[in-house]
mmCIF file of C-alpha atoms and ligand atoms in Angstrom:
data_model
loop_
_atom_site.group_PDB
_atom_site.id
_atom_site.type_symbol
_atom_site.label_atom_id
_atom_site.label_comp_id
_atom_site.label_asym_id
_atom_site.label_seq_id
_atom_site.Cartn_x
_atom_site.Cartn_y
_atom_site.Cartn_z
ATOM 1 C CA UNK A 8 20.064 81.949 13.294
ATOM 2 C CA UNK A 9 16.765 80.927 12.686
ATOM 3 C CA UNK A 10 17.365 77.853 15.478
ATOM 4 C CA UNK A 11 16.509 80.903 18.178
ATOM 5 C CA UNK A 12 13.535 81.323 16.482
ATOM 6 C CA UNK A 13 10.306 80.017 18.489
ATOM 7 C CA UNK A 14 9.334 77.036 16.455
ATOM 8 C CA UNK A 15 6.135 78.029 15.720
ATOM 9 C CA UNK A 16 6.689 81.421 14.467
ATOM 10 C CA UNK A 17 9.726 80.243 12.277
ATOM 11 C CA UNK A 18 8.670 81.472 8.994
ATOM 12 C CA UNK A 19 5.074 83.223 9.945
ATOM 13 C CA UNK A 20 3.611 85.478 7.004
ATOM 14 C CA UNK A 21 3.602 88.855 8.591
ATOM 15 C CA UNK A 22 0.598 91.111 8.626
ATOM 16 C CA UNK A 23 0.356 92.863 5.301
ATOM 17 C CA UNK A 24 -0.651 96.495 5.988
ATOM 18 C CA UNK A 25 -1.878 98.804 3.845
ATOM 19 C CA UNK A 26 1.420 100.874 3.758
ATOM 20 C CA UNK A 27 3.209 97.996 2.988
ATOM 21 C CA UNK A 28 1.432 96.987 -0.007
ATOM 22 C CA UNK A 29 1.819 100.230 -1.528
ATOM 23 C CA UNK A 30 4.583 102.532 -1.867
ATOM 24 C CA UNK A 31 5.223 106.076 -3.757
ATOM 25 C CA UNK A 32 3.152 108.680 -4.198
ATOM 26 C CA UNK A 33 -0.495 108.885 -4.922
ATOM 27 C CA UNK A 34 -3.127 111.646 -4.962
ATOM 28 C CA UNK A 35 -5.893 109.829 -3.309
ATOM 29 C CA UNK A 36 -5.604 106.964 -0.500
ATOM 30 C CA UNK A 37 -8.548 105.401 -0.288
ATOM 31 C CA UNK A 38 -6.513 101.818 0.822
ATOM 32 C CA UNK A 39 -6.869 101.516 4.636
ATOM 33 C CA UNK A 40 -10.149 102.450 5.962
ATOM 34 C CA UNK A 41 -8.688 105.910 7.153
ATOM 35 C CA UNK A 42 -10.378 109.172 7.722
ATOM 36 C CA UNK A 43 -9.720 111.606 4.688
ATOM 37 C CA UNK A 44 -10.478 114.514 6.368
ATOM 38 C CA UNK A 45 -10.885 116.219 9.845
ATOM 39 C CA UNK A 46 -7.544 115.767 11.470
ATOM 40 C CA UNK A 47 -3.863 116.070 10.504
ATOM 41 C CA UNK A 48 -2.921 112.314 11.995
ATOM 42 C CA UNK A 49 -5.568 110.811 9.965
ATOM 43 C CA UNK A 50 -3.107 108.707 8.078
ATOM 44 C CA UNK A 51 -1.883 105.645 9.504
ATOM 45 C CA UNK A 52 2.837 105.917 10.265
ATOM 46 C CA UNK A 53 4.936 104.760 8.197
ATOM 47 C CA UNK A 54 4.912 101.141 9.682
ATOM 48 C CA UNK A 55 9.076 100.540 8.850
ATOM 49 C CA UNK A 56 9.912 104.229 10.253
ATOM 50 C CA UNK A 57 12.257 105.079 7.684
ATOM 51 C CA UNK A 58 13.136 108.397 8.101
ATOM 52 C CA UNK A 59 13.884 108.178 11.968
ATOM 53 C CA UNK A 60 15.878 104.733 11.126
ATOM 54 C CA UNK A 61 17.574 106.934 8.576
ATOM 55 C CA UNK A 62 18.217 109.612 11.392
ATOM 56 C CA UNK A 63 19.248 107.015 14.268
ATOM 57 C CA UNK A 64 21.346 105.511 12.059
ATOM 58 C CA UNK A 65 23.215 108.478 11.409
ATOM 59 C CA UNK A 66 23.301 109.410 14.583
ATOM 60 C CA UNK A 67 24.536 106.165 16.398
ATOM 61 C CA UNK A 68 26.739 105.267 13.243
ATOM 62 C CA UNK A 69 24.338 102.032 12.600
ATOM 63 C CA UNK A 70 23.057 100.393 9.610
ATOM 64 C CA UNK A 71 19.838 100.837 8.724
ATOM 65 C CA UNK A 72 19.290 97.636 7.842
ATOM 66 C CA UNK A 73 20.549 96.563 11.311
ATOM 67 C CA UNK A 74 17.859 98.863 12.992
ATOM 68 C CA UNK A 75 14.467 97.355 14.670
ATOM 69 C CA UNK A 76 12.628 100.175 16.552
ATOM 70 C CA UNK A 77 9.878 99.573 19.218
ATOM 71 C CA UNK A 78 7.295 101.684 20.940
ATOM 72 C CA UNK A 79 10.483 101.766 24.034
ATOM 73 C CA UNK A 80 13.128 99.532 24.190
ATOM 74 C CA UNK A 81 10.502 97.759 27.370
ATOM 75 C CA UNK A 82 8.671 96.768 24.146
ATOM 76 C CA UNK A 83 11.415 95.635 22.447
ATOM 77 C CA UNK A 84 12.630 93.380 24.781
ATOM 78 C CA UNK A 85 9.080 91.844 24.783
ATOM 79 C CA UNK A 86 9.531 91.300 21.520
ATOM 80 C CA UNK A 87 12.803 89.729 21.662
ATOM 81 C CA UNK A 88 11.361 87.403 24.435
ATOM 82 C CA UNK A 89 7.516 86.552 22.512
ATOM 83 C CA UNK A 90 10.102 86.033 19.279
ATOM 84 C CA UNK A 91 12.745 83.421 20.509
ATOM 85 C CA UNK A 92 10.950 81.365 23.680
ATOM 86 C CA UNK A 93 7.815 78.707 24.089
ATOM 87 C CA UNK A 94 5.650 80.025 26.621
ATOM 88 C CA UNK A 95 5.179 77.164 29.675
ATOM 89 C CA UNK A 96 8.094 75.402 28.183
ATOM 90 C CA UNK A 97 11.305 78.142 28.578
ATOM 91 C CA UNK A 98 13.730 79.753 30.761
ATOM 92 C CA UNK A 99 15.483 82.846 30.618
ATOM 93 C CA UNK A 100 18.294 83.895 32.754
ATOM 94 C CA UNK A 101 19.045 87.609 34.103
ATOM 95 C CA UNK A 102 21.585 88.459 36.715
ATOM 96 C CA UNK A 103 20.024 89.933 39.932
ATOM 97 C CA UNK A 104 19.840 92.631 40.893
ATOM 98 C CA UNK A 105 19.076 94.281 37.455
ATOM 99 C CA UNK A 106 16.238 96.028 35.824
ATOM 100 C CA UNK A 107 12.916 94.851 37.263
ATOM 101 C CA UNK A 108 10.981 94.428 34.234
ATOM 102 C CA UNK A 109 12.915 91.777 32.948
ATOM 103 C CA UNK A 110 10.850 88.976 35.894
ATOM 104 C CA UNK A 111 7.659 91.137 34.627
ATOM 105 C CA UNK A 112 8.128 90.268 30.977
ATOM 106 C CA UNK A 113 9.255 86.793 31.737
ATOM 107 C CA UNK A 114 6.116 86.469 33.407
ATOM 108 C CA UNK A 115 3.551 87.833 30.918
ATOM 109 C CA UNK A 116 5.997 85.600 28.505
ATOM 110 C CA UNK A 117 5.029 82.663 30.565
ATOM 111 C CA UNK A 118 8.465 81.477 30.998
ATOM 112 C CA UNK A 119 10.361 80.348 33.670
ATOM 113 C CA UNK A 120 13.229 82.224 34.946
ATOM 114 C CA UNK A 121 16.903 81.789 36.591
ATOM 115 C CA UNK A 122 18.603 84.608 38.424
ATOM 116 C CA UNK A 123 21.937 85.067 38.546
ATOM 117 C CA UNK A 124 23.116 86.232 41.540
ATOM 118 C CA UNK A 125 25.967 89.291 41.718
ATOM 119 C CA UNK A 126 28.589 89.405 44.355
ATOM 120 C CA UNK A 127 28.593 92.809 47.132
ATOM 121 C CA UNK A 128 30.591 94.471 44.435
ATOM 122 C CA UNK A 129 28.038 93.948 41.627
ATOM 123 C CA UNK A 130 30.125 91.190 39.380
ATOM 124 C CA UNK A 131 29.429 88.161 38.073
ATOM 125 C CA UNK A 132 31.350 85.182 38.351
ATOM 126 C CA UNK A 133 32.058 83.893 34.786
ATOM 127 C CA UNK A 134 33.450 80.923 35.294
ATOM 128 C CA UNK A 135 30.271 80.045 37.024
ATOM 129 C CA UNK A 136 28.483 81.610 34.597
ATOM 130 C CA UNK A 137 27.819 79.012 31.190
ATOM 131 C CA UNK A 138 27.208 76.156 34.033
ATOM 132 C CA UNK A 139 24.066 78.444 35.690
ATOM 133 C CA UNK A 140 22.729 79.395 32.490
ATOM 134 C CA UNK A 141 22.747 75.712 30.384
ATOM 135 C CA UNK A 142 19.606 74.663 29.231
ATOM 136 C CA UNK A 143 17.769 78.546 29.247
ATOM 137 C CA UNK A 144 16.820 79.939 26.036
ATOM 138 C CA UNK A 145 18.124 83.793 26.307
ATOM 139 C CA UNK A 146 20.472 85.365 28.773
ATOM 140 C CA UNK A 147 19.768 89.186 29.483
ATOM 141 C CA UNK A 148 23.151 91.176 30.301
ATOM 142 C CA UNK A 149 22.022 94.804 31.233
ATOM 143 C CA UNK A 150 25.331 96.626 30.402
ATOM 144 C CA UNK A 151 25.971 98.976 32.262
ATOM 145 C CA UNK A 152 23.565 97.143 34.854
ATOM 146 C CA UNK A 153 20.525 99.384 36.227
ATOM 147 C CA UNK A 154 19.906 100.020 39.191
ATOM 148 C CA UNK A 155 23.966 99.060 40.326
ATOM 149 C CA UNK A 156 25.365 101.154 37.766
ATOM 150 C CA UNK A 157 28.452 99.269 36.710
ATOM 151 C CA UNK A 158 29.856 97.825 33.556
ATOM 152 C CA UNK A 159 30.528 94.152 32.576
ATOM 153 C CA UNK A 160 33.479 92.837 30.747
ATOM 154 C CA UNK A 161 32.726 93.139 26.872
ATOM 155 C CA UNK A 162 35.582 90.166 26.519
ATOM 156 C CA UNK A 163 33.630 88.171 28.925
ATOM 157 C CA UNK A 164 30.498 88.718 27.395
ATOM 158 C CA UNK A 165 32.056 87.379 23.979
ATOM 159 C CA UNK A 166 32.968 84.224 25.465
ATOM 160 C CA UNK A 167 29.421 83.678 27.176
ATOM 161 C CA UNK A 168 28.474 84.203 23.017
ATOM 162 C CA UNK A 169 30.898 82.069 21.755
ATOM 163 C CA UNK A 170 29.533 78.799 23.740
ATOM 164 C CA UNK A 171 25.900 79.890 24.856
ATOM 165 C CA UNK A 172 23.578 77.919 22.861
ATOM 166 C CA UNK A 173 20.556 80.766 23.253
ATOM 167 C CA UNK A 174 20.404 84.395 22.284
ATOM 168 C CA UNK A 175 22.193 86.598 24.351
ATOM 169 C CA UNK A 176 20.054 89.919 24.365
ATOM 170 C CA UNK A 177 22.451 92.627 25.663
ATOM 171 C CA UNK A 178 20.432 95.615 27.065
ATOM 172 C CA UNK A 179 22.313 99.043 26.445
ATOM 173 C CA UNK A 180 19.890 101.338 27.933
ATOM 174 C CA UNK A 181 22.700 103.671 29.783
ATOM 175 C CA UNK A 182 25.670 102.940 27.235
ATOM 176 C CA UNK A 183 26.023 106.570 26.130
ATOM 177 C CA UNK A 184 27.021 107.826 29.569
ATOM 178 C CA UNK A 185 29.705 104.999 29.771
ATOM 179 C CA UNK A 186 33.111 104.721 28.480
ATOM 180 C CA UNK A 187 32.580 101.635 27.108
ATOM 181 C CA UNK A 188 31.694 101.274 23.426
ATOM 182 C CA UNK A 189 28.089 99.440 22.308
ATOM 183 C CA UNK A 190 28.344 95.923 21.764
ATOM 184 C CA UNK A 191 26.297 96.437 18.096
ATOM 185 C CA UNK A 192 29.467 96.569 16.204
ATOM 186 C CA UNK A 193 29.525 93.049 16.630
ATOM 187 C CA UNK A 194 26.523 91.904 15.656
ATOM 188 C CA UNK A 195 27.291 90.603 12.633
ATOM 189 C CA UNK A 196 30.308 88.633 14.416
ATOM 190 C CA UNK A 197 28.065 87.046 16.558
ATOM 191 C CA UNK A 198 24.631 85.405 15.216
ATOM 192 C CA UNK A 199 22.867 85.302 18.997
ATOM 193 C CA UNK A 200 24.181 88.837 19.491
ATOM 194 C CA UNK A 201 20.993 91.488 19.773
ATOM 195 C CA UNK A 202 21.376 94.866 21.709
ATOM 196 C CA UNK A 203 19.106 96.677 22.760
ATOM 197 C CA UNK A 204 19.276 100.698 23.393
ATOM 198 C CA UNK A 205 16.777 103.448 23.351
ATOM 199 C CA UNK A 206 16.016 107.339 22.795
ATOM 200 C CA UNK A 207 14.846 107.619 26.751
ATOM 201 C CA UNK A 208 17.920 107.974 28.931
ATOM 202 C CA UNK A 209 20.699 109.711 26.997
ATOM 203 C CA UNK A 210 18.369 111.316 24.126
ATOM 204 C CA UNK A 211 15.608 112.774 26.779
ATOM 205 C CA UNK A 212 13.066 111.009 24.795
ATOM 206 C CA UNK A 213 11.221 108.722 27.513
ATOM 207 C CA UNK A 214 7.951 110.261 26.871
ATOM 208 C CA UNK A 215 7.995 109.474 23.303
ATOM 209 C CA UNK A 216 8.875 105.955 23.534
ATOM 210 C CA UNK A 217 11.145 105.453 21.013
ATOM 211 C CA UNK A 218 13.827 101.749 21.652
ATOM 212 C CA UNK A 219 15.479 99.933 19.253
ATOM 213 C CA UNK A 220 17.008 96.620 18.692
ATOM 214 C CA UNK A 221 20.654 96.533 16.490
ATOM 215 C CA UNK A 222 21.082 92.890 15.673
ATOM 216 C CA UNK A 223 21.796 91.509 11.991
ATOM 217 C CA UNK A 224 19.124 91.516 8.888
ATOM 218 C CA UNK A 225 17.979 87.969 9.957
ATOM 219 C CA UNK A 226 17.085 89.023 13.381
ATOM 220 C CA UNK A 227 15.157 92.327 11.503
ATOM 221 C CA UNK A 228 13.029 90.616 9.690
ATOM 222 C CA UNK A 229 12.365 88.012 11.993
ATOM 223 C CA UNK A 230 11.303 90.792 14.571
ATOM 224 C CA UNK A 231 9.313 92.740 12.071
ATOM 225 C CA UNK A 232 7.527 89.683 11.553
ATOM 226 C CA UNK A 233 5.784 89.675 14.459
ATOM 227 C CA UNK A 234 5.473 92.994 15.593
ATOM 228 C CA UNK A 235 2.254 95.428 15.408
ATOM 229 C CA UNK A 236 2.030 97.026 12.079
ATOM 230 C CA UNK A 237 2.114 100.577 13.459
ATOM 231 C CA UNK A 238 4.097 100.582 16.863
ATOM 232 C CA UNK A 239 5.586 104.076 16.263
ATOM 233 C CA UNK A 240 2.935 106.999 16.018
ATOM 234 C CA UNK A 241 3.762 109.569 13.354
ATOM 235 C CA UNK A 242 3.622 112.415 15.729
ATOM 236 C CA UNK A 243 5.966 110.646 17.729
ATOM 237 C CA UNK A 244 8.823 109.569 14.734
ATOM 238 C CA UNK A 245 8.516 113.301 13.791
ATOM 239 C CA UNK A 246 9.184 114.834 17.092
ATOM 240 C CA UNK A 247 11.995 112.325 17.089
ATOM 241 C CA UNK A 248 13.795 112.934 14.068
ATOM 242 C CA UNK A 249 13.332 116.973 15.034
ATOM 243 C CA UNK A 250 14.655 116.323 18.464
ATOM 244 C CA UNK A 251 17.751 114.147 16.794
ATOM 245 C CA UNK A 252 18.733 116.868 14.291
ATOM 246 C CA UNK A 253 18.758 119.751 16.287
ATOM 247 C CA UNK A 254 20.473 118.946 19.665
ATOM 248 C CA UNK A 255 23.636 118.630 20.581
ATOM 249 C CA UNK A 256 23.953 115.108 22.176
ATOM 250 C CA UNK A 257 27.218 115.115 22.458
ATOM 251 C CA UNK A 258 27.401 118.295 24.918
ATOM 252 C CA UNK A 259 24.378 116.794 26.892
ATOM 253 C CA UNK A 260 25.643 113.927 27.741
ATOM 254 C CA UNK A 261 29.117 115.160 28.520
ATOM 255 C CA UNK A 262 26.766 118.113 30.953
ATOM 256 C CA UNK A 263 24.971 114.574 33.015
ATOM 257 C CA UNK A 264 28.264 113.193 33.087
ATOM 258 C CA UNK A 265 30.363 116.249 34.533
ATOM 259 C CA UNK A 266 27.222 116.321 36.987
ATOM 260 C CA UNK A 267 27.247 112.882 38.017
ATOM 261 C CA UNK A 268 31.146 113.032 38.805
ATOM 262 C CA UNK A 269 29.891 115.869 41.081
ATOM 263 C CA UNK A 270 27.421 113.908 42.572
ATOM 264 C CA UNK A 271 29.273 110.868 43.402
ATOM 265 C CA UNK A 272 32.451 113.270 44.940
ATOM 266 C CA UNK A 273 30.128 114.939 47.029
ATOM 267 C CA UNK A 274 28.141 111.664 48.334
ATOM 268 C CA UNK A 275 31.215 109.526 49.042
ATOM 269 C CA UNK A 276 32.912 112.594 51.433
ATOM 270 C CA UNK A 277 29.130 112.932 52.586
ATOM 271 C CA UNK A 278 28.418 111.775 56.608
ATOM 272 C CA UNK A 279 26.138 109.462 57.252
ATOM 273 C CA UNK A 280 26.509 107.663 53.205
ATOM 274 C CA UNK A 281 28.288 104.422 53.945
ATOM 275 C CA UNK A 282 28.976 103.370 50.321
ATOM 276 C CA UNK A 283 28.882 105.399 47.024
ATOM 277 C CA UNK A 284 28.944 103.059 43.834
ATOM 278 C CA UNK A 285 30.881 103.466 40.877
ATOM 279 C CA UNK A 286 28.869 104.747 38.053
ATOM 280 C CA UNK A 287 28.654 104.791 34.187
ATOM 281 C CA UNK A 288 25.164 105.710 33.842
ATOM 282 C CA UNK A 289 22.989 108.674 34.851
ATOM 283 C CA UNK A 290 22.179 107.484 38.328
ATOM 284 C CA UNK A 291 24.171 106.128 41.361
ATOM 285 C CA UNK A 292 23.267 103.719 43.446
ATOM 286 C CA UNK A 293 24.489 104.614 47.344
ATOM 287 C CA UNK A 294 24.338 102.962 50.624
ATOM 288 C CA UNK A 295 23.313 104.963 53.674
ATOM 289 C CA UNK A 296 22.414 103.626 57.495
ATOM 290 C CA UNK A 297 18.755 103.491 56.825
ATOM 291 C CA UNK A 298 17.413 104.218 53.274
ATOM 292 C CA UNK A 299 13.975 104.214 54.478
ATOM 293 C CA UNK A 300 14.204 107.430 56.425
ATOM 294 C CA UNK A 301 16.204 109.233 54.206
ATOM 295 C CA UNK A 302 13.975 108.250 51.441
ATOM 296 C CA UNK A 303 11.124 109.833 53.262
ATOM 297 C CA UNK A 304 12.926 112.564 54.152
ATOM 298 C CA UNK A 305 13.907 113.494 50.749
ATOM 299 C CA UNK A 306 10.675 113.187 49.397
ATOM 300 C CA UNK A 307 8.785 115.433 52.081
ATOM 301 C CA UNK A 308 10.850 118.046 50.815
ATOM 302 C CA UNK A 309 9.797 117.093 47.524
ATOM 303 C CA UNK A 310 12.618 115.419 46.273
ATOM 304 C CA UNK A 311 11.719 111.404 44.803
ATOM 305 C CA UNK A 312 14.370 109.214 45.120
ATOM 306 C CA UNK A 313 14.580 105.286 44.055
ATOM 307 C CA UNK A 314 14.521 103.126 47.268
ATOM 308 C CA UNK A 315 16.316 99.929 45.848
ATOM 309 C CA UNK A 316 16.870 98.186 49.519
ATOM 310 C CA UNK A 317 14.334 95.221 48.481
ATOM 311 C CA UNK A 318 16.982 94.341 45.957
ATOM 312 C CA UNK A 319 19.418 91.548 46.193
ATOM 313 C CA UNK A 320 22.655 92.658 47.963
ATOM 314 C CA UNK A 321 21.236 96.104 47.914
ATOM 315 C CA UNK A 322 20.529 96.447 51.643
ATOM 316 C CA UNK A 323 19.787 100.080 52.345
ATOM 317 C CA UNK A 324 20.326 101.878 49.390
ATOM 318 C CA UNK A 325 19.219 105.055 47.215
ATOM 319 C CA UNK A 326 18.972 105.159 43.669
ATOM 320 C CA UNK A 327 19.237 108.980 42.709
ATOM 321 C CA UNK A 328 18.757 110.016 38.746
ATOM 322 C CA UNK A 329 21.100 112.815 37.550
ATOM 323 C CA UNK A 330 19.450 115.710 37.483
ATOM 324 C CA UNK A 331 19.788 119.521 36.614
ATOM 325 C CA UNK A 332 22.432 121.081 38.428
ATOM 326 C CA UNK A 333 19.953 122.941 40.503
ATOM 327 C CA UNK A 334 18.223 119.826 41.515
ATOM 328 C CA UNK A 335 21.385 118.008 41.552
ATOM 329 C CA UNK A 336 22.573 120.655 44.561
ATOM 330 C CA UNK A 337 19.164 120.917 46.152
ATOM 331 C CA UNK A 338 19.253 116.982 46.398
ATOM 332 C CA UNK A 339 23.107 117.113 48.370
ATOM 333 C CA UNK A 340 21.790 120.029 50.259
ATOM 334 C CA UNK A 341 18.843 118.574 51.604
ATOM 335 C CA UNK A 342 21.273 115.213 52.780
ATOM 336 C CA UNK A 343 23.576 117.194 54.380
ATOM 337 C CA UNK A 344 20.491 118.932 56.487
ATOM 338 C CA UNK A 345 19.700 115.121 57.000
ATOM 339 C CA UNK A 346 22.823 114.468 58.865
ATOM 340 C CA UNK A 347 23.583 117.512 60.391
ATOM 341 C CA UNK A 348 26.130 117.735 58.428
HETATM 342 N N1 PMP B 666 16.270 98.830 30.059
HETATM 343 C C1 PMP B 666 16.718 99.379 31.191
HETATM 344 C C2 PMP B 666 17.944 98.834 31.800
HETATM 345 C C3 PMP B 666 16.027 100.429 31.801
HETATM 346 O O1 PMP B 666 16.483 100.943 32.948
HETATM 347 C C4 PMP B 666 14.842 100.918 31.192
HETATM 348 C C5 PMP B 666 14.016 102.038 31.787
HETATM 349 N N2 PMP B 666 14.116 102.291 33.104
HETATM 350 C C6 PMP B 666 14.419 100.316 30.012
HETATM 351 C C7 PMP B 666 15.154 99.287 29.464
HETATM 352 C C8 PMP B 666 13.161 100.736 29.332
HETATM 353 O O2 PMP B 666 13.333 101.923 28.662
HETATM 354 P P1 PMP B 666 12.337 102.464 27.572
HETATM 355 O O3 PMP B 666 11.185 101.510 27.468
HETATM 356 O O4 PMP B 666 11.944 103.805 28.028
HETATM 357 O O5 PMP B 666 13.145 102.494 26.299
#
């Protein structure tokens, strides 16, 4: 494993916080330059988040021990990418279109990047595949694949894991809403196998910015290595394992998923949509005659949209985010005005 490693990180001595020096109880904590009075965050977080690893891992059926967790899984993945690549030296590969902070982190990475191309239907072609990525140092698969919504073959991405000499980071963002089970359960299978998932989409925690990477012990330690001591806040691992504990997930995301089926019936018998795509996320991606006035349309009437036309082989389409039922209807109800319909 540790050949993904960045050479010059390969066995780095971590930064030895306070908290980490010392654990159990203790009356008076005079250790790391805190504040003992005045507020009631004046202690630094518990730098490995146990408890909400504890309460992911239950939740998700996980190992702790297989658990990293990130301020988002957008940190995460920078991790992944400052971890396992020389800046000015490496390449990693993403299929386009996909999530647009993967060129962005590349970038502030300073690496080099190859896109791989998706047909009009959103696939890749595999047996192309191993010959376009040789010689890059991490291949991201977003699975289900943002903003196209659609799922790639778990069988195919085995084989690209079997052969691929770099890591193969597989970014699970929108896995809850699909039918497809994670990839994590075969992380230990698979030594360049990390996934990546978060509390944002499925878990309604995007403004806590909680992500996490599920990847074997090597690949934990390797990534708490190098990450800031306290990325998690203690308000926010709180609210977290709170929020975890007391919801119903389960009925939530069944309630997006009932409403996206709703969504995508209504759009595809809707005039004046062209294309509806297949989804198994909380979005859908559709193709109208001209995206840029419906887009505006929508959002005079106060309704934001995604406009992903800019995107490869996404020529005049809408990105719309599941919403509330009510906003779900007000959203068709304002197309259909659109058209005339
Ligand atoms: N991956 C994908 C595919 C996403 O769409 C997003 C957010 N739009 C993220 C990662 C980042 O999510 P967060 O940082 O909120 O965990």
């Amino acid at each position: 494993m540790k050949q993904f490693i960045r050479k010059d990180l390969q066995g780095i001595t971590p930064y030895s916080s306070a908290r980490d020096e010392f654990k159990g109880e203790a009356g008076i904590w005079l250790d790391a330059n805190e504040n003992a009075s005045v507020t009631a965050w004046n202690r630094y977080p518990d730098p490995l988040q146990g408890k909400l690893k504890q309460t992911i891992s239950e939740l998700k059926n996980i190992p702790v021990e297989n658990l990293f967790l990130g301020n988002g899984s957008d940190e995460v993945l920078d991790l992944l990418l400052r971890l396992t690549c020389t800046p000015f030296q490496d390449t990693i590969a993403f299929f386009d279109p996909s999530y647009g902070m993967y060129d962005v982190l590349a970038r502030i990475n300073g690496l080099s990047t190859k896109r791989i191309p998706l047909n009009e239907r959103f696939e890749v072609d595999w047996s192309q595949l191993s010959e376009a990525i040789a010689g890059t140092r991490a291949l991201i698969i977003c699975n289900p694949n943002n903003p196209t919504g659609n799922l790639f073959s778990q069988e195919a991405i085995c084989a690209v894991l079997r052969t691929y000499q770099g890591v193969v980071i597989v970014d699970e963002a929108y896995i809850d809403f699909s039918e497809q089970s994670s990839m994590s359960k075969l992380v230990n299978e698979f030594p360049n196998l990390v996934v990546v998932q978060t509390l944002s989409k499925a878990y309604g925690m995007a403004g806590l910015r909680v992500g996490m990477a599920i990847a074997n012990i090597e690949w934990i330690a390797a990534l708490n290595s190098i990450k800031p001591p306290y990325n998690l806040s203690s308000l926010v691992q709180e609210t977290a394992v709170n929020l975890i504990q007391s919801t119903d997930w389960k009925a939530v995301i069944t309630d997006i998923i009932t409403e996206r089926n709703r969504l995508f019936e209504a759009l595809s018998q809707q005039k004046g949509v062209v294309e509806v795509f297949p989804s198994e996320t909380n979005f859908i991606l559709f193709r109208v005659e001209d995206a840029t006035r419906l887009y505006r349309s929508l959002a005079d009437a106060g309704v934001v949209v995604r406009n992903r036309s800019s995107q490869y082989n996404c020529n005049n389409t809408l990105r719309v985010t599941i919403g509330s039922e009510a906003e779900n209807t007000l959203f068709l109800t304002l197309i259909k005005q659109f058209y005339n319909d």
